């Protein structure tokens, strides 16, 4: 899953560190930090590509 998210490339988007965060009952969620330059990257477009 992490690899498929990191394959998204846009001008003004830089992927950072990632980690698995325990949610409960043995379930983890994946957190990936990124730096976004607002003038170059649309948050809505990035969210759609991740989903």
XYZ file of C-alpha atoms in Angstrom:
51
model
C 0.000 0.000 0.000
C 2.780 2.402 0.910
C 4.585 1.745 -2.367
C 1.465 2.469 -4.413
C 0.928 5.791 -2.603
C 4.562 6.814 -3.028
C 4.383 6.202 -6.794
C 2.210 9.326 -7.068
C 4.477 12.074 -8.341
C 3.579 15.736 -8.800
C 5.579 18.919 -9.087
C 5.510 20.426 -5.575
C 4.935 17.118 -3.730
C 7.601 15.535 -1.538
C 6.968 12.302 0.383
C 8.450 11.967 3.869
C 8.624 9.336 6.593
C 5.937 6.736 7.207
C 4.870 4.616 10.149
C 2.201 2.160 11.213
C 0.061 3.523 14.046
C -1.965 1.076 16.174
C -5.679 1.889 16.148
C -6.930 -0.961 18.343
C -7.884 -4.623 18.271
C -4.760 -5.428 16.246
C -5.600 -2.939 13.491
C -2.964 -0.472 12.294
C -3.245 2.592 10.084
C -0.539 3.808 7.740
C 0.620 7.408 8.203
C 2.796 8.966 5.502
C 4.028 12.522 5.861
C 4.324 14.734 2.826
C 5.177 18.323 2.008
C 2.849 20.024 -0.462
C 3.390 23.311 -2.253
C -0.138 24.780 -2.350
C 0.323 26.695 -5.595
C 1.373 23.555 -7.492
C -0.586 20.662 -5.926
C -4.339 20.314 -5.487
C -5.192 18.547 -2.215
C -8.430 17.240 -3.740
C -6.620 15.731 -6.733
C -4.003 14.113 -4.491
C -6.704 12.665 -2.217
C -8.546 11.190 -5.213
C -5.371 9.562 -6.518
C -4.633 7.991 -3.120
C -8.153 6.581 -2.787
